[in-house]
Structures are given as C-alpha cells and as structure tokens.
Short mmCIF file of C-alpha atoms in Angstrom, two decimals:
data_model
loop_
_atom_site.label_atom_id
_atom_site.label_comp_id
_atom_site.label_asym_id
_atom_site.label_seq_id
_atom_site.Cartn_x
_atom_site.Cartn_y
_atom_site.Cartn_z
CA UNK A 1 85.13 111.97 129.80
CA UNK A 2 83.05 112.25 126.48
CA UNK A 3 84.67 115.88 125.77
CA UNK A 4 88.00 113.48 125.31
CA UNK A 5 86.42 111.94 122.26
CA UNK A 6 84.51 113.19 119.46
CA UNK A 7 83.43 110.82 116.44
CA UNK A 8 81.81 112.52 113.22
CA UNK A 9 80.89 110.53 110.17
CA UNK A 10 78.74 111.03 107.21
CA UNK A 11 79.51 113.51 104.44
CA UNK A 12 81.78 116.25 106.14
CA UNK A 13 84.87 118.02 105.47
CA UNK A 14 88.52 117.42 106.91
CA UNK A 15 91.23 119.22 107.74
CA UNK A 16 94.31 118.42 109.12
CA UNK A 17 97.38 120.43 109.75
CA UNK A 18 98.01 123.02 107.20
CA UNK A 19 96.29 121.51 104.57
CA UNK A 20 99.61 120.13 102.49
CA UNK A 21 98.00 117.04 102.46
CA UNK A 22 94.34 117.06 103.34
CA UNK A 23 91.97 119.98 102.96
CA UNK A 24 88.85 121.06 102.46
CA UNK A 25 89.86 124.08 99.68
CA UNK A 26 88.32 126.58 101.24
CA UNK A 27 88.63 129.06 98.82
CA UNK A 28 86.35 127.68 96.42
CA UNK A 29 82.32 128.08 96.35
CA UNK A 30 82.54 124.14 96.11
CA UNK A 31 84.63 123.09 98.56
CA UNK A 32 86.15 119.79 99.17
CA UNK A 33 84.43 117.00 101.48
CA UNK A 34 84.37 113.66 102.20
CA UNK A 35 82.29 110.27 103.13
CA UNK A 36 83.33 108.07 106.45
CA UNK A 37 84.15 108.34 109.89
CA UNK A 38 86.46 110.50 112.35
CA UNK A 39 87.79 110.15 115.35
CA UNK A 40 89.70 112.81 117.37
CA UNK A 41 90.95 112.08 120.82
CA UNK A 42 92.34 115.10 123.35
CA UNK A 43 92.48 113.28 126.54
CA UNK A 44 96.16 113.21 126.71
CA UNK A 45 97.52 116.46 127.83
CA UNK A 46 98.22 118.98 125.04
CA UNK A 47 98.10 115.57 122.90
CA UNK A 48 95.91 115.09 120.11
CA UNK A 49 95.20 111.49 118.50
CA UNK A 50 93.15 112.20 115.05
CA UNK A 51 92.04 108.80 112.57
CA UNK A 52 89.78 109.15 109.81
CA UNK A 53 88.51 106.23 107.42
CA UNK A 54 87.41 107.97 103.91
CA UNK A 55 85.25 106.00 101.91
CA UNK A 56 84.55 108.64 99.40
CA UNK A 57 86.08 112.25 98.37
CA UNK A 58 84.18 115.16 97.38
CA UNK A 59 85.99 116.88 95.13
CA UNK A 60 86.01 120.80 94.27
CA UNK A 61 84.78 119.95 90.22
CA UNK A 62 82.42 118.08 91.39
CA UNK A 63 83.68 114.31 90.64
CA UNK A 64 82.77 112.04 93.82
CA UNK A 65 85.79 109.34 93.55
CA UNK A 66 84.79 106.42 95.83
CA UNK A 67 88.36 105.18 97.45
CA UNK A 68 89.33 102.80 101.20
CA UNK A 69 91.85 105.71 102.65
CA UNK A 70 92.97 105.50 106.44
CA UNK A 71 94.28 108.99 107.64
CA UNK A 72 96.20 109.02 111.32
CA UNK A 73 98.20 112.18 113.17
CA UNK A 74 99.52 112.67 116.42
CA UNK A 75 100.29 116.09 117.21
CA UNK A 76 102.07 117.26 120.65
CA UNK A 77 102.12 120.95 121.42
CA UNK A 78 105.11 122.27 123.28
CA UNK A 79 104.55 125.41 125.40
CA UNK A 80 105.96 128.46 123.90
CA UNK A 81 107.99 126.12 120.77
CA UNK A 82 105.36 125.04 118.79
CA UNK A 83 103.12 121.84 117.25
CA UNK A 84 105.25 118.63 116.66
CA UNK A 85 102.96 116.67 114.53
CA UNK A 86 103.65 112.95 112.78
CA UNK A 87 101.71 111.31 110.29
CA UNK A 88 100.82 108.72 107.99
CA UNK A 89 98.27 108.78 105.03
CA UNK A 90 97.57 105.79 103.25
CA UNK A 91 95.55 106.38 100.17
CA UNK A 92 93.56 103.62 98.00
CA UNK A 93 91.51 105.00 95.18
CA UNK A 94 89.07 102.47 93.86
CA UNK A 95 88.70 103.72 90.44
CA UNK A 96 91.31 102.30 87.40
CA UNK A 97 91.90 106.35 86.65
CA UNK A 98 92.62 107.58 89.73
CA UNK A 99 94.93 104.53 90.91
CA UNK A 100 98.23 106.09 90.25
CA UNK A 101 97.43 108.37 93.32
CA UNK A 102 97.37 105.86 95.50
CA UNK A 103 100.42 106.63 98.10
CA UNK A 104 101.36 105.99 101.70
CA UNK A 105 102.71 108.83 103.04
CA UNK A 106 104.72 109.09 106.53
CA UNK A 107 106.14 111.97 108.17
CA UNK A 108 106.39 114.80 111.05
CA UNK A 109 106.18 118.53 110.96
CA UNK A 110 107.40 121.13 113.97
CA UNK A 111 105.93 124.25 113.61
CA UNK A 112 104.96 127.52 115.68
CA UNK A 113 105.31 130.92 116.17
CA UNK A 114 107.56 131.70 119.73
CA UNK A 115 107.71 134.75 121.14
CA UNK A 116 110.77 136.95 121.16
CA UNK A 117 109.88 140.17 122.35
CA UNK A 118 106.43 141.46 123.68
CA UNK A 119 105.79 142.62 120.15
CA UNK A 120 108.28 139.92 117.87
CA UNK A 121 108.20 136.24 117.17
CA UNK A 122 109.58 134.06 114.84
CA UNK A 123 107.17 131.75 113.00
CA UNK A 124 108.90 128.64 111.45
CA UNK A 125 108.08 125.32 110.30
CA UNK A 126 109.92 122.34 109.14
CA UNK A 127 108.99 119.31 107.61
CA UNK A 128 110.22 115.79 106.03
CA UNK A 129 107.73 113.03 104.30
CA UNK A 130 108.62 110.11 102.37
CA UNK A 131 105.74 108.51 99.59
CA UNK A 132 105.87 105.35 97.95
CA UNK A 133 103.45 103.46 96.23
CA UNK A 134 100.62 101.74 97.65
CA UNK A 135 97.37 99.83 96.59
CA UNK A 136 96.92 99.20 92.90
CA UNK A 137 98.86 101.65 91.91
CA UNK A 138 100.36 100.64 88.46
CA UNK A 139 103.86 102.48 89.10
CA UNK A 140 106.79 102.73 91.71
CA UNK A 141 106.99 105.91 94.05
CA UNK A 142 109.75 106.50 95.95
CA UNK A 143 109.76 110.26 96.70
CA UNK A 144 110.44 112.78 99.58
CA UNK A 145 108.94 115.54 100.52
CA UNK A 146 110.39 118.46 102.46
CA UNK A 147 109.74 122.33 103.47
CA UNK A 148 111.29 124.88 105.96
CA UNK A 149 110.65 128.23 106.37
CA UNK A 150 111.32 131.11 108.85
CA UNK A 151 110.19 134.26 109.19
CA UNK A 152 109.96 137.54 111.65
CA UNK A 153 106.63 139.25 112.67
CA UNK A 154 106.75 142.54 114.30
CA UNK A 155 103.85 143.99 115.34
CA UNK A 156 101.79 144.25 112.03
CA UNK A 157 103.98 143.09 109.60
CA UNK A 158 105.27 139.72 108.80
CA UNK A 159 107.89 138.71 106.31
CA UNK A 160 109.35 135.19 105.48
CA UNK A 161 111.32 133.13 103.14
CA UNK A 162 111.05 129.19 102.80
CA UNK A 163 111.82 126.42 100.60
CA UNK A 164 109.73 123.41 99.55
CA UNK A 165 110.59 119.99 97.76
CA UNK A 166 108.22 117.70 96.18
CA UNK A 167 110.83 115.53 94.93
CA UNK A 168 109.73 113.48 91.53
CA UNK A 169 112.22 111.37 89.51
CA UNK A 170 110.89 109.29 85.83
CA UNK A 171 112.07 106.31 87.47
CA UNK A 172 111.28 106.78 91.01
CA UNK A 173 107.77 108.93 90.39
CA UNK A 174 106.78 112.17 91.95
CA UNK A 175 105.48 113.22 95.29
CA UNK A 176 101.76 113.74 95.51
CA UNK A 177 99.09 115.27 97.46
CA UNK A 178 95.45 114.97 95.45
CA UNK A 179 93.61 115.58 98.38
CA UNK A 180 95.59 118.82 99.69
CA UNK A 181 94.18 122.84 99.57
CA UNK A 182 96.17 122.77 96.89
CA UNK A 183 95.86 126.62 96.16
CA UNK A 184 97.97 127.57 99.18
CA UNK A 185 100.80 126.07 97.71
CA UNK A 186 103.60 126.55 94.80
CA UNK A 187 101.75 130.15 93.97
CA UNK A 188 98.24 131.48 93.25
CA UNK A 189 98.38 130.79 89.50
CA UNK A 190 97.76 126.95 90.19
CA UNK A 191 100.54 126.06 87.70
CA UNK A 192 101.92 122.82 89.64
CA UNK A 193 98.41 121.40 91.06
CA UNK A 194 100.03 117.93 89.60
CA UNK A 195 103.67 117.65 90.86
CA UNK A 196 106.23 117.41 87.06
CA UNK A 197 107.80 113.86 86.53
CA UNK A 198 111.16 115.90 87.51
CA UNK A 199 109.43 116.85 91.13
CA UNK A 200 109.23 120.63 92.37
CA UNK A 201 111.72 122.72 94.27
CA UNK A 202 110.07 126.34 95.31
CA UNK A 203 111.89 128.78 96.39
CA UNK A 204 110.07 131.55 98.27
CA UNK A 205 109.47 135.11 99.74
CA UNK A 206 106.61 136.77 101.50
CA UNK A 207 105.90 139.58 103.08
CA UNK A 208 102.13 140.69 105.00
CA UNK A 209 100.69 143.96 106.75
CA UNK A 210 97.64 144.77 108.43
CA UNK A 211 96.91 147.91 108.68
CA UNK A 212 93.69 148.59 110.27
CA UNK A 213 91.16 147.08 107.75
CA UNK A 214 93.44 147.13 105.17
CA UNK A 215 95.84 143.58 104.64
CA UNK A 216 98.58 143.66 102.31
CA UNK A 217 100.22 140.36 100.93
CA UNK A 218 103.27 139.89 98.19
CA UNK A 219 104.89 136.72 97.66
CA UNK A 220 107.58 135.71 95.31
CA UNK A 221 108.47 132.09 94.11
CA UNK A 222 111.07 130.77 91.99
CA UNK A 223 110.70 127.36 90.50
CA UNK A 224 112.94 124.39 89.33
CA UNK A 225 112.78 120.89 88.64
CA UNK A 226 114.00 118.65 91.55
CA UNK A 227 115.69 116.28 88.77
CA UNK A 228 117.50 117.77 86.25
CA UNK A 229 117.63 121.61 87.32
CA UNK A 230 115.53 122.73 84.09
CA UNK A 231 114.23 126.36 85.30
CA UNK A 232 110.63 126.99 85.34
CA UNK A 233 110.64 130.83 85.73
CA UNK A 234 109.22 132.86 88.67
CA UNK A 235 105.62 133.51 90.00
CA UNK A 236 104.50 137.48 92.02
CA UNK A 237 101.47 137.35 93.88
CA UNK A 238 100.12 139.98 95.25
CA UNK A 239 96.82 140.72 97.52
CA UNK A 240 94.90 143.47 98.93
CA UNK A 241 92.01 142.89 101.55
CA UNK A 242 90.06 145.75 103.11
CA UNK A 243 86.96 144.65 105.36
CA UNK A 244 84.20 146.63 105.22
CA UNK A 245 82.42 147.81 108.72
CA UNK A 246 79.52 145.89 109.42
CA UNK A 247 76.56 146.84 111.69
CA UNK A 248 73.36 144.25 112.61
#
C-alpha cells in the first residue's frame, strides 16, 4: 500500500534517531537541512527501513557543503522494551576542507522507556559504533563510539546518570559526528562540538520536573580525555521553562 512508502527529496531536513549523528539543530533560528532523496519504508510490522542519499548539507552558519553521503537504519520496536535500531552512515564530503570528515559509521542502539509501575519507568539507552575512514579522507580513523544511560521517572520527575565515549587516539583519529544536533550533547556550553585528538569520555547527571507550566532541568558533566586521562573540568546546566497560557 502507498502509506508503506513515503519518498521526499529536494531541500528538506532529516532526522534520525536521537540526533547523535544526523539532525536538523533545532534549536537554532537557522536550522540544519539538506539536498537529495529519502526513502522510509513501514510495511513490515513495527519495522522501519529509512535510506537517504544527501547530495548537499545545509548547515546552521550558513555554509552549503556539496558532499555523495548514503544514510541507512533499520529500527525494530519491541512492545513494552524499547527501539532496537542499527545503522550505517557513510559520509563523502566533496570539498578538499571538509574531507577529513569523511567517515563510515556502523552501529545499533536499544533504547526505551518500560513501564514499572502505573506511575514509574525506567528510561535507558545503550549504544556501540565503530568509525573509520572513508572517501578522500587524508587520515586513518579507527574509533568507537559508545553511550549508556539509565534513569527513573516517577510521575513528574525524572533523574538519570549516563556515560558517553567518543573515543579519539593521535594515531588512530577521533570519532566524529559533523552532521549531528550537536547542542544536545557533551553540555550546553558547546565546548566539544569537534571531538579532541585524545577523544571524549562524559560523565553525566540529570535531573527534570514538570510542574504544571513550570519545567525544571539540571545536568552535570564531568569530562576527560579518552587517551591519556588529562581532566577537562566539569560543566552545570541548568534550565527553567514556564509556558505561558495561550487563547485564539
């Protein structure tokens, strides 16, 4: 049936999972968008088969960067478990500048949020990627990428702790994800938007309330090098949200 398939193409934006590795960065006025063709298919059941070709990204300062990238996911849901999702990215920039981004990138996700209780579950997510180098890309990557993270929500509050790895090496190169929401990651302060030569371990805590219109968000993070063990100090962000009533 044609609801089984839908094709878009043109100038649009993607997203695909949680945004680690493609996104749209919806935060900013200018978001991120790109130039080519997807394909999503949901005629398996709760199965869905995604490919995109990108031909050109849009990116949030404004630079288009013309590249030949091939993005494919298949993502299973499991009743009452969560999303198992695998992947591979294969990005090609075109441009000389821009051709030490160019990865492959294969890996698989489980995620959800299961019920416990009538008013508890227990979102989690766990993840493992290995990048090399691909393309014309003038250096070797070998690097892994990996996160978990738990947490307990009880009624209107959530809090959570997790751990992330982009792993980076002089010799081996450093894990990578240029076309990522990059914001929602490694703290609000946008300090690691490239991954260090040494890769990034992030260690982190978070805690979240709603309270009527009122949302309240802390996180900590701790940072290190993945090679080496140098320290690079700690991150607090914190974020208050109240939503106005609105009558038409």
């Amino acid at each position: 049936p044609a609801e089984e398939l839908s094709v878009r193409g043109g100038l649009h934006e993607i997203t695909l999972g949680n945004q680690r590795f493609v996104g749209n960065v919806g935060w900013r006025q200018n978001r991120q968008s790109f130039e080519g063709i997807r394909v999503d298919f949901t005629g398996l059941a709760d199965t869905t088969l995604t490919y995109a070709w990108v031909s050109q990204a849009r990116q949030v300062s404004g630079a288009s960067r013309p590249m030949n990238s091939h993005l494919g996911e298949l993502e299973h849901v499991f009743v009452g478990i969560g999303a198992l999702r695998a992947y591979g990215y294969l990005l090609d920039w075109d441009e000389a500048s821009q051709a030490g981004l160019s990865t492959l990138s294969y890996g698989a996700s489980l995620a959800g949020a299961p019920k416990l209780s009538e008013r508890m579950t227990l979102p989690y997510r766990i993840e493992l990627a290995q990048q090399n180098d691909a393309g014309d890309n003038p250096s070797e990557v070998d690097a892994m990428y990996w996160r978990a993270d738990v947490g307990v929500s009880i009624g209107a509050f959530t809090g959570a702790a997790g751990y992330e790895l982009l792993g980076g090496d002089p010799s081996d190169g450093a894990f990578s994800t240029p076309l990522a929401t990059l914001h929602g990651f490694n703290g609000w302060a946008d300090k690691f938007l490239t991954t260090p030569a040494n890769g990034l371990e992030d260690l982190f805590l978070s805690a979240t309330a709603t309270l009527g219109r009122w949302k309240l968000e802390g996180v900590v993070h701790d940072y290190s090098a993945d090679t080496g063990g140098a320290s690079w100090g700690s991150e607090i962000d914190l974020l208050v949200v109240y939503t106005a009533p609105w009558k038409q």
